[in-house]
Short mmCIF file of C-alpha atoms and ligand atoms in Angstrom, two decimals:
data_model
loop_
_atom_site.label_atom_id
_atom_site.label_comp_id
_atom_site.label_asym_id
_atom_site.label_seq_id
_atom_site.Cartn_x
_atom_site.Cartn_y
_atom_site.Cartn_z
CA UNK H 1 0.00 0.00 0.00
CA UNK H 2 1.20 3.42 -0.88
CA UNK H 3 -0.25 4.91 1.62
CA UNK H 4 1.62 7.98 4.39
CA UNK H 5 2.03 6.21 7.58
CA UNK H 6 2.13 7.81 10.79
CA UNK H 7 6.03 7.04 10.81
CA UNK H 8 6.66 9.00 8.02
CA UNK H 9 6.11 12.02 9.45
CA UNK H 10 7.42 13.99 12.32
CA UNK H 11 4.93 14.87 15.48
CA UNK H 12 7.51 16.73 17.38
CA UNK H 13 5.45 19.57 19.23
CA UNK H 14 1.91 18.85 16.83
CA UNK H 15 -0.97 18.06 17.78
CA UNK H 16 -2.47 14.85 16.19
CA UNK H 17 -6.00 13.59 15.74
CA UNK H 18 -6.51 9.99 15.56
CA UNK H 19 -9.70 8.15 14.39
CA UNK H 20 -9.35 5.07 16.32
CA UNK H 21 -12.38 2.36 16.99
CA UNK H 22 -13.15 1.95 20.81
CA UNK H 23 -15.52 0.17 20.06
CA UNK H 24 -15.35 -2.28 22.57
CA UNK H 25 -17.90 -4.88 24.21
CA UNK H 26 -18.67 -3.76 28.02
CA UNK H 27 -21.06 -5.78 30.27
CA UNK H 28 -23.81 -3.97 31.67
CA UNK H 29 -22.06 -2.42 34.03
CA UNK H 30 -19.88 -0.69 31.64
CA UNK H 31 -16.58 -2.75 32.03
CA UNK H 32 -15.04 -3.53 29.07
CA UNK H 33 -15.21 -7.33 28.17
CA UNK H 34 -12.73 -6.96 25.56
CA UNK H 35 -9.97 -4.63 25.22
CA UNK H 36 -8.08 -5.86 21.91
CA UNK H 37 -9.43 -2.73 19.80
CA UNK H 38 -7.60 -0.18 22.57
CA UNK H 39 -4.30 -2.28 23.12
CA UNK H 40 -3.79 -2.46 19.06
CA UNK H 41 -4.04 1.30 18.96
CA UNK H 42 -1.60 2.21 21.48
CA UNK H 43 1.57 1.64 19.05
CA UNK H 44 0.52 4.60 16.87
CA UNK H 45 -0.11 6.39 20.20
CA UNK H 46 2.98 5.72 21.45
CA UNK H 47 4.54 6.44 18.11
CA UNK H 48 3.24 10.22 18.47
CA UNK H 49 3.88 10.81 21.90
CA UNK H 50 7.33 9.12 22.47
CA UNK H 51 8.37 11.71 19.34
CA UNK H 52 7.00 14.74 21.10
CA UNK H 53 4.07 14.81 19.71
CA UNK H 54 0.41 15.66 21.33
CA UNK H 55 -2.22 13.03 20.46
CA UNK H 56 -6.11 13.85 20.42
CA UNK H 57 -8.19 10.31 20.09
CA UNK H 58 -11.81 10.20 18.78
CA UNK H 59 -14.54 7.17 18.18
CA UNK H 60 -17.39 6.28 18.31
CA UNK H 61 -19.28 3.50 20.62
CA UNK H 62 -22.43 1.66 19.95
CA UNK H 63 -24.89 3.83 18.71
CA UNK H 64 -26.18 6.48 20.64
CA UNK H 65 -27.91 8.02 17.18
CA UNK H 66 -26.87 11.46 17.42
CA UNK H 67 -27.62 11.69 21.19
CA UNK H 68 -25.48 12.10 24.90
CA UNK H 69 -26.34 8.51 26.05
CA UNK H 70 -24.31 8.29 29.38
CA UNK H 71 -23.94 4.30 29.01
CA UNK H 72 -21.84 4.42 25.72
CA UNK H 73 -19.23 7.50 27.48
CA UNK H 74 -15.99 6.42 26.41
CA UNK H 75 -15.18 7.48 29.90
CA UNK H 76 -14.08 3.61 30.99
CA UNK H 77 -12.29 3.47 27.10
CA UNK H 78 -9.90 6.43 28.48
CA UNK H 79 -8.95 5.07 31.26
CA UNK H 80 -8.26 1.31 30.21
CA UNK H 81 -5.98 3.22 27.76
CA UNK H 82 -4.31 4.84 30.77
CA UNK H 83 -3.74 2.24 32.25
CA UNK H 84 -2.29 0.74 29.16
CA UNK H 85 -0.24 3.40 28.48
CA UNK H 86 1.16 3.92 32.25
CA UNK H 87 0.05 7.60 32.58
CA UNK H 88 -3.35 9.91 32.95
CA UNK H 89 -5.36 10.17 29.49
CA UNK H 90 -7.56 13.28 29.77
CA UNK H 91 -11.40 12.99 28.66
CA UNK H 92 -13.14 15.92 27.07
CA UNK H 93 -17.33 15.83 27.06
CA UNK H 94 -17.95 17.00 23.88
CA UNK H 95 -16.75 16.33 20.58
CA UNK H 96 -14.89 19.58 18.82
CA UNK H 97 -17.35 21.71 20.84
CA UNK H 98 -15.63 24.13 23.53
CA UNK H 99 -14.45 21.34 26.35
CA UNK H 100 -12.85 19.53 23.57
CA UNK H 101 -10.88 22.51 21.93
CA UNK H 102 -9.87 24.21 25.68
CA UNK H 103 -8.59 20.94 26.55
CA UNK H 104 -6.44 20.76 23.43
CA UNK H 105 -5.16 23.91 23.59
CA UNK H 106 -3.36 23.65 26.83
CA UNK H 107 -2.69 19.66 25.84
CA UNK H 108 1.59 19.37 26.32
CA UNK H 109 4.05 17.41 24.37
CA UNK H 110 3.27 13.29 25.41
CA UNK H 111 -0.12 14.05 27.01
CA UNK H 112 -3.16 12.44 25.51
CA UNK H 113 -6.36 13.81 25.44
CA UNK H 114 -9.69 11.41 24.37
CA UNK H 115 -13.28 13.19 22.54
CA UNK H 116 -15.98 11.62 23.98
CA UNK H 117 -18.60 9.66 21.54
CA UNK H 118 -18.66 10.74 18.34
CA UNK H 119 -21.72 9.67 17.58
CA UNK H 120 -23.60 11.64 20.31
CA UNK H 121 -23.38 14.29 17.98
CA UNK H 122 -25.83 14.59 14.85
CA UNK H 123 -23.26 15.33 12.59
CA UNK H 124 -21.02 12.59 12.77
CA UNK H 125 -23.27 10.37 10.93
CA UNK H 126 -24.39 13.26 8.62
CA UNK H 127 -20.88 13.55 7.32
CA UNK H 128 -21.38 17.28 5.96
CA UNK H 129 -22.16 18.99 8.99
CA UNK H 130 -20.09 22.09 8.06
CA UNK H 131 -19.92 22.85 12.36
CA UNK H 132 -19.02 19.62 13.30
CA UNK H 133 -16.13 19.21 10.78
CA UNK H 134 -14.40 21.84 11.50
CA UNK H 135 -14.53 21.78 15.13
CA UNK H 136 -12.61 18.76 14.71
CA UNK H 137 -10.59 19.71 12.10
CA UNK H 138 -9.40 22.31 13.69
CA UNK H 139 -8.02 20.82 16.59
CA UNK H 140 -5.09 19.81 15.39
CA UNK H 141 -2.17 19.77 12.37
CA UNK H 142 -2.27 16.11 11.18
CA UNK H 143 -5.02 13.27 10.74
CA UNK H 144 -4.36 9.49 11.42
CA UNK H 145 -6.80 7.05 10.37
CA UNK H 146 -6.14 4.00 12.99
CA UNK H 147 -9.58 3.38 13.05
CA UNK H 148 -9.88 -0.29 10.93
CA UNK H 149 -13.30 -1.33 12.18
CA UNK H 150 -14.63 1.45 10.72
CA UNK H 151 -12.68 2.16 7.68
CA UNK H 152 -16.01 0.81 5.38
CA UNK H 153 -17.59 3.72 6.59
CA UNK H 154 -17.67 7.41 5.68
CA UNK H 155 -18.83 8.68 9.10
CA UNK H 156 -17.20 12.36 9.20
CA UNK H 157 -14.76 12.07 11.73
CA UNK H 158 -13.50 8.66 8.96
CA UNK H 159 -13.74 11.11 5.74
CA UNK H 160 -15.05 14.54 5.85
CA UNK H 161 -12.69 15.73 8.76
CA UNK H 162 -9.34 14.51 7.06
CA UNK H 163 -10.95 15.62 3.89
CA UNK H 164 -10.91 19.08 5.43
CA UNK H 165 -7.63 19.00 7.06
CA UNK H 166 -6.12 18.43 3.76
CA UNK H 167 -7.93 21.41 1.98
CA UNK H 168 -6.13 23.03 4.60
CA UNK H 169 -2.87 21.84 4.11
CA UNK H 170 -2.28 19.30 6.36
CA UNK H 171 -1.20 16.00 6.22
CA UNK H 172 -4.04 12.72 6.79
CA UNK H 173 -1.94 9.82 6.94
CA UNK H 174 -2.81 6.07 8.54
CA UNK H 175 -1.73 4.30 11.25
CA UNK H 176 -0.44 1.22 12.31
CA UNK H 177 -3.31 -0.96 12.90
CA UNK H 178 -4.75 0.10 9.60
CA UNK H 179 -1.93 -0.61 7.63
CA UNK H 180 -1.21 -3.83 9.09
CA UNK H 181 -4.91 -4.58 8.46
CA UNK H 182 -4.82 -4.00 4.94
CA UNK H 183 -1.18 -5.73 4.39
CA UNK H 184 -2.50 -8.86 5.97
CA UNK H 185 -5.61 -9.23 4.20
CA UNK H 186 -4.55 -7.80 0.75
CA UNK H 187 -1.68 -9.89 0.39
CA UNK H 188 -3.51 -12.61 1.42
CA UNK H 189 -6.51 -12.07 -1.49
CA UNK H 190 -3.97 -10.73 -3.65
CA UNK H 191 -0.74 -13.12 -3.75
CA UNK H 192 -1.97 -16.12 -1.58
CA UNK H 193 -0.16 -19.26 -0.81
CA UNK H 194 -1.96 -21.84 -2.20
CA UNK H 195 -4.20 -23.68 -1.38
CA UNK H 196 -6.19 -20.95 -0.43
CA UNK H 197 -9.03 -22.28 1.72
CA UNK H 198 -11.78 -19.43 2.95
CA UNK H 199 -13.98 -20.94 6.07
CA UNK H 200 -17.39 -18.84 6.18
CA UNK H 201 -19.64 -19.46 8.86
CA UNK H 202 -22.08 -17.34 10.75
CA UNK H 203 -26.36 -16.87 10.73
CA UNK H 204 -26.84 -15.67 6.42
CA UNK H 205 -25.79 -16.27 3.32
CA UNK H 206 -27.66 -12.90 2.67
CA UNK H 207 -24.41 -11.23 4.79
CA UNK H 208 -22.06 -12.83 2.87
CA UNK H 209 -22.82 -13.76 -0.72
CA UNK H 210 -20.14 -10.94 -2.10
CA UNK H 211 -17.67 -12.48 -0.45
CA UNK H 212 -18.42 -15.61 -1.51
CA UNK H 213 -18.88 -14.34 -5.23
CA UNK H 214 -15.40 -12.95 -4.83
CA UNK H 215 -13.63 -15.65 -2.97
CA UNK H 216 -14.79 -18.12 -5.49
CA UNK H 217 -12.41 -16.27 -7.89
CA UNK H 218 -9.37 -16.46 -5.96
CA UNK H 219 -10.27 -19.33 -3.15
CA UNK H 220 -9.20 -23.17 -3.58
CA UNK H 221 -11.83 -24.08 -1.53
CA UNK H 222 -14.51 -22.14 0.72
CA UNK H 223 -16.05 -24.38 3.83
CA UNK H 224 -19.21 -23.55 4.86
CA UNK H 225 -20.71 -23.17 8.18
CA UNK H 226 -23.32 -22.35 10.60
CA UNK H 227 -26.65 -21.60 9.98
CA UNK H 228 -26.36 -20.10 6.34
CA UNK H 229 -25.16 -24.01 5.33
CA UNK H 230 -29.15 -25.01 6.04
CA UNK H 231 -30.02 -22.39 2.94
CA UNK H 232 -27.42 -24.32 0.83
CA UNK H 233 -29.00 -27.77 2.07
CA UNK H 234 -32.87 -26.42 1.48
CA UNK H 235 -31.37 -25.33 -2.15
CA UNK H 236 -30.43 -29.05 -2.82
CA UNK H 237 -33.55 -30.50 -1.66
CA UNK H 238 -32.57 -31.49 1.71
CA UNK H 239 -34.74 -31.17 4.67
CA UNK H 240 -34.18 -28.62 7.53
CA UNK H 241 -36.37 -28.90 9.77
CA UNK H 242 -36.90 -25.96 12.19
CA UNK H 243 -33.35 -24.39 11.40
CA UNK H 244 -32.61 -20.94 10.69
CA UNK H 245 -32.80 -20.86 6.49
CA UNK H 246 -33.65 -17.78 4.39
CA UNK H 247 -36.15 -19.10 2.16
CA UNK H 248 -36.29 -15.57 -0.22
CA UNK H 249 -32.49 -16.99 -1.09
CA UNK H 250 -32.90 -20.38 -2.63
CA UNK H 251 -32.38 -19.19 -5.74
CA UNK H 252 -29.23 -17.67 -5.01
CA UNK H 253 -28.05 -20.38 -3.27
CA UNK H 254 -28.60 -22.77 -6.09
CA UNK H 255 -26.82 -20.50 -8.46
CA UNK H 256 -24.06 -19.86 -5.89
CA UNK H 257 -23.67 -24.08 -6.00
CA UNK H 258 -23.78 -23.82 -9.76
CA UNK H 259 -20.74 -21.35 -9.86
CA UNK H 260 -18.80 -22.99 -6.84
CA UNK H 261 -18.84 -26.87 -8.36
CA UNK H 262 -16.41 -28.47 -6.14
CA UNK H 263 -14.46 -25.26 -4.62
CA UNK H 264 -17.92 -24.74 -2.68
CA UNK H 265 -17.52 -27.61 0.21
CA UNK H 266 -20.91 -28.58 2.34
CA UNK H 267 -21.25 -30.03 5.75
CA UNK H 268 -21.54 -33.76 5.61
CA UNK H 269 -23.33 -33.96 8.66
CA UNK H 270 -25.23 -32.18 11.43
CA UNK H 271 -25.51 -31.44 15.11
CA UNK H 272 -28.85 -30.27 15.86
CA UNK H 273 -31.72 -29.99 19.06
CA UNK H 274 -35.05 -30.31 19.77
CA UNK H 275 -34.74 -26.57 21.14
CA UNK H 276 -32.03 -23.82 21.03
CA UNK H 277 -30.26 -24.50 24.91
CA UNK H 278 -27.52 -26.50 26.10
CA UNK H 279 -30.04 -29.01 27.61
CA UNK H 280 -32.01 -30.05 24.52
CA UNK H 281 -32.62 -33.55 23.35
CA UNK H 282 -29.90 -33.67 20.19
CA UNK H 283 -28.79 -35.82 17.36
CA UNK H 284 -25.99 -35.82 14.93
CA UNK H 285 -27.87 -36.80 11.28
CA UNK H 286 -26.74 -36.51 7.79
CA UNK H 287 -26.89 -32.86 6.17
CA UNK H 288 -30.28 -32.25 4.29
CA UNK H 289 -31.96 -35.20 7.05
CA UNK H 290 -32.98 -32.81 10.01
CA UNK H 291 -36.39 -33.95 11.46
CA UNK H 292 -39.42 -31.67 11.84
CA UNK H 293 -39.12 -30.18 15.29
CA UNK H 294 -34.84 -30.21 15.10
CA UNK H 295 -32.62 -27.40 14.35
CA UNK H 296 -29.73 -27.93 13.42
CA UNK H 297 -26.73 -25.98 15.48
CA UNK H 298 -23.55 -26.72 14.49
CA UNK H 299 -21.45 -28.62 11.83
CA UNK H 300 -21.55 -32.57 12.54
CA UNK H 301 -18.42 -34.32 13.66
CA UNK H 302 -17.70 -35.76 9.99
CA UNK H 303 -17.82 -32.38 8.46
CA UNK H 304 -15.61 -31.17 11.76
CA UNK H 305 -13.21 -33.46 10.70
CA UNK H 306 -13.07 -33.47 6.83
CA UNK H 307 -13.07 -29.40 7.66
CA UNK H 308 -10.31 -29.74 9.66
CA UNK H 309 -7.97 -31.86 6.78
CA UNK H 310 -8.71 -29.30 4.27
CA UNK H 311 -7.27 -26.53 6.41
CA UNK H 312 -4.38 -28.13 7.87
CA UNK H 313 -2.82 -28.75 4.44
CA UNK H 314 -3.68 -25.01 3.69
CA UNK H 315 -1.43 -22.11 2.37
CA UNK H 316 -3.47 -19.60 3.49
CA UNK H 317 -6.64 -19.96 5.33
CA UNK H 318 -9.32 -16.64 6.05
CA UNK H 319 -12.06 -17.39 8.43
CA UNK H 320 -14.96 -15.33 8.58
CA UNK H 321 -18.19 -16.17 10.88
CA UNK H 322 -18.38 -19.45 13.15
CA UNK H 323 -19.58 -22.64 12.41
CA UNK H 324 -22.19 -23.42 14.83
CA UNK H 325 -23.59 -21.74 17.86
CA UNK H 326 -20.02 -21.94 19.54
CA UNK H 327 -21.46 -19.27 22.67
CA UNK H 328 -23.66 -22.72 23.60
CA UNK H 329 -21.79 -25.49 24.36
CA UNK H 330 -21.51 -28.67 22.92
CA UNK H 331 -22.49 -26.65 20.42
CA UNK H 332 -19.53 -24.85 19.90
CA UNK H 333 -17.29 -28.27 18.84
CA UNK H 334 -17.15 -27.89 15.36
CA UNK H 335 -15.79 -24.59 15.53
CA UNK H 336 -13.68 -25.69 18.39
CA UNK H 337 -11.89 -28.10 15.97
CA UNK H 338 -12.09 -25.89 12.83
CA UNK H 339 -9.98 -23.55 14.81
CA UNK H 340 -7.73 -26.17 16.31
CA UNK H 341 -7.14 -26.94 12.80
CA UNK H 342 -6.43 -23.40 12.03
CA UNK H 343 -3.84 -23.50 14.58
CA UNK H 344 -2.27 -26.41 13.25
CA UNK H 345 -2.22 -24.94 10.00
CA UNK H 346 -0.70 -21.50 11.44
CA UNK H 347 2.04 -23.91 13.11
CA UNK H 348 3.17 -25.86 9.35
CA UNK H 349 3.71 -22.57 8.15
CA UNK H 350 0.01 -21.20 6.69
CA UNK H 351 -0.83 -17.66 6.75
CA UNK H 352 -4.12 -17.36 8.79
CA UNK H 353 -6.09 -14.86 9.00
CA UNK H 354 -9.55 -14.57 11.50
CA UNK H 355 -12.68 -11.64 10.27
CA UNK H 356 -13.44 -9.50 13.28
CA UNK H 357 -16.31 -9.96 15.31
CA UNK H 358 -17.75 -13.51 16.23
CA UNK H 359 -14.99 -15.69 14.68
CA UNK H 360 -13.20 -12.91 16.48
CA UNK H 361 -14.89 -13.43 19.83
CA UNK H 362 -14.59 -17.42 19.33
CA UNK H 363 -10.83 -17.55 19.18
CA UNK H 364 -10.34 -16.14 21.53
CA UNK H 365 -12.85 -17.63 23.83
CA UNK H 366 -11.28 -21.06 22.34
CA UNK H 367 -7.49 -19.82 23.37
CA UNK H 368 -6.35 -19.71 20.01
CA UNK H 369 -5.92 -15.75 19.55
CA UNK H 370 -1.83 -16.50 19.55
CA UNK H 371 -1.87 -19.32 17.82
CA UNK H 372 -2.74 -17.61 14.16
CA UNK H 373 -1.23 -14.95 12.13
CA UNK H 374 -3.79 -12.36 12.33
CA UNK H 375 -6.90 -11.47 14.05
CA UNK H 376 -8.36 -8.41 12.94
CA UNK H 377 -10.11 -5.80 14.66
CA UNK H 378 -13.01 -5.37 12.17
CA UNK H 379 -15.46 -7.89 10.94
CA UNK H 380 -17.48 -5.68 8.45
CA UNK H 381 -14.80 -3.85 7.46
CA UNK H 382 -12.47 -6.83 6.91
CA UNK H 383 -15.39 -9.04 5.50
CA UNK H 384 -15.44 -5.68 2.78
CA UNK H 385 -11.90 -6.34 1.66
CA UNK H 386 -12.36 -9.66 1.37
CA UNK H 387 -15.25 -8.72 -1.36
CA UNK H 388 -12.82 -7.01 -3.41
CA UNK H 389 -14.31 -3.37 -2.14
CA UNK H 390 -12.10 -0.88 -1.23
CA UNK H 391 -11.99 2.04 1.22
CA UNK H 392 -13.04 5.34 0.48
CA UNK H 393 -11.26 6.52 3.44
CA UNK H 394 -8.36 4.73 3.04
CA UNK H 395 -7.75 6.25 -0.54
CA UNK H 396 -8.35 9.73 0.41
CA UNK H 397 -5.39 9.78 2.54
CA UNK H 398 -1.65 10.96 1.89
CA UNK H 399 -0.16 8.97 -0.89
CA UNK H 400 4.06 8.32 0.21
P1 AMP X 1 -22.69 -13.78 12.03
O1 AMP X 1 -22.93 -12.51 12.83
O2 AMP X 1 -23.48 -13.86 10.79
O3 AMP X 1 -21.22 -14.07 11.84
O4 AMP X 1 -23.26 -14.93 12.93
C1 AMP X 1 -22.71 -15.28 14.15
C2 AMP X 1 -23.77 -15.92 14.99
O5 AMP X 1 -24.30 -17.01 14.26
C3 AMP X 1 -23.27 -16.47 16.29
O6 AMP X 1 -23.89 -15.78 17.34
C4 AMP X 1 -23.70 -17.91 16.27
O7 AMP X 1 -24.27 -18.34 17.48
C5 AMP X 1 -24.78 -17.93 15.20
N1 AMP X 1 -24.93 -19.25 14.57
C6 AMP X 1 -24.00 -20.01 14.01
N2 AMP X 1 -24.51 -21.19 13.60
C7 AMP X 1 -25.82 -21.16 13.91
C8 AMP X 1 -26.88 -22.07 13.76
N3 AMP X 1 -26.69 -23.26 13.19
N4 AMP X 1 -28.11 -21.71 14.18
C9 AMP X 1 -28.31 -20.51 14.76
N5 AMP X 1 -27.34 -19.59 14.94
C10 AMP X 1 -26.11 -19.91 14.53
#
């Protein structure tokens, strides 16, 4: 990528705004459950502070539509990054408005100050809010976009702010996370190690039929997963009982088989229950032979296993969505050994690479967050990519 990083420029005694995603799970008590998003941003934090420089974070959490919604502060956000980075992170309550540009004003060399929600103000979403942009805009003299979770979106504080700051002169650059982001999965679509093997899992095939369309181009062989397999199975003829299928897709699905031939791999088998809990009476039965009154709920053991072969002789492997209802055990084996496999693959040399969000989530509930190449940070925005799309506000930045 040709893209200005963050190190290519010198912060000495500027003030930087970065566009990082802290968007992070919290329970209902507001602790954060999962703090991967905020430790991945703190190298391009660290990389404008340790040089002098001043750094001014904004993002957005959840979505408080264009309203103060005290539960989605990024108060506890702030100070988990404090405590990451070993020193006091100052909050401002407003977003550009007068607390956030007296606070930056009197902001010293190292010292990092954090915008509260973007998206308790209107404008953020608008993305042409002439007010809002340039009360962010002018808070400081360069832009980083470290934000990869929400690159596949043109919120304002992603596009119209560094937009801005360039008319003005100044530099809009990316970060670290971002570019590693976009290395990892762009080489990966781009020159992969072959075989390629792309697991999708997950509730629809209506969520991820681009990436199918595209994969199927590039892929040696894409193993399907979770729910959307029971659209693929209804397309064939099979029977699925009571599980999940998008009937207005059939047709799709049939022409998605037609295109994928053998490259398009089907679960064998099935693991499915009389009810969706833990407790239900289950059976394992052949894909396409759930009962009336089953659902199915995750991959069958066969399909675990021939799953797992495929991958561990893989190149590269990119896994997007999980393959049964893994937050319910047992029904969370077959993604247990899918990812096992993954790891195994990671080990004989593979690149692999996990989508954000669930397959996210079950890694690392699973252990196996170390034991692959890359787990990114963004599960839309990385599930984009891997459609062939690419960023609008990615491309709008600095070229080097
Ligand atoms: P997605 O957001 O599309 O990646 O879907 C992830 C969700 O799909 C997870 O919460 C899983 O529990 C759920 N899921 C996976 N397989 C099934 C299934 N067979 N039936 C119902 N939900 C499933």
């Amino acid at each position: 990528m040709a893209k200005k990083s963050i190190a290519d420029l010198n912060p000495d005694g500027k003030t930087v705004l970065v566009r990082v995603d802290f968007n992070v799970p919290q329970d209902k008590d507001g602790v954060i459950t999962d703090d991967r998003r905020i430790r991945m941003a703190v190298p391009t934090i660290r990389s404008i502070i340790d040089r002098g420089g001043k750094a001014i974070l904004m993002s957005h959490l959840g979505r408080p539509k264009g309203q103060v919604s005290p539960a989605l502060s990024l108060a506890p956000a702030a100070q988990r990054l404090g405590e990451l980075l070993e020193q006091p992170v100052v909050l401002a309550n407003d977003t550009g408005g007068q607390d956030s540009t007296a606070k930056a004003k009197v902001l010293s060399a190292g010292e990092v100050l954090v915008l509260e929600n973007v998206r308790f103000n209107p404008g953020e979403k608008k993305g042409d809010d002439a007010d809002y942009v340039a009360g962010l805009a002018n808070l400081a003299d360069i832009y980083v976009n470290d934000a990869f979770g929400t690159c596949h979106r043109t919120e304002a504080s992603m596009y119209a702010v560094p937009k801005k700051m360039k008319e003005r002169g100044k530099s809009a650059v990316v970060g670290f996370l971002v570019e590693k982001e976009i290395q990892y999965l762009s080489d990966a679509v781009g020159q992969p190690k072959r075989p390629f093997v792309a697991i999708l899992g997950g509730k629809k095939v209506s969520d991820k039929i681009a990436v199918i369309t595209n994969l199927l181009r590039i892929c040696d062989h894409i193993l399907i997963g979770g729910a959307m397999a029971y659209t693929f199975s209804l397309a064939q003829g099979g029977s699925t009982g009571d599980s999940l299928v998008e009937q207005d897709k059939l047709e799709l699905a049939k022409q998605l088989l037609q295109d994928g031939g053998d490259k398009l791999v089907l679960p064998v088998d099935t693991h499915c229950a009389d009810d969706f809990s833990s407790d239900a009476n289950k059976e394992v039965v052949k894909a396409g032979e759930i009962r009336d009154g089953f659902e199915g709920l995750d991959i069958g053991p066969d399909t675990a296993q021939r799953y797992a072969e495929i991958i561990r002789g893989a190149g590269t492997v990119i896994w997007n969505g999980p393959m049964g209802v893994f937050e319910m055990p047992p029904f969370d084996a077959g993604t247990k050994t899918v990812a096992g496999a993954v790891a195994a693959a990671t080990e004989n040399g593979a690149i692999t690479i996990i989508g954000g969000g669930d397959s996210a989530a079950a890694i690392d509930q699973l252990g196996y967050a170390d034991k692959v190449s890359h787990v990114s940070t963004g599960g839309g925005a990385s599930l984009e990519m891997l459609e062939g799309k690419a960023f609008e506000t990615v491309n709008m930045l600095d070229e080097k």
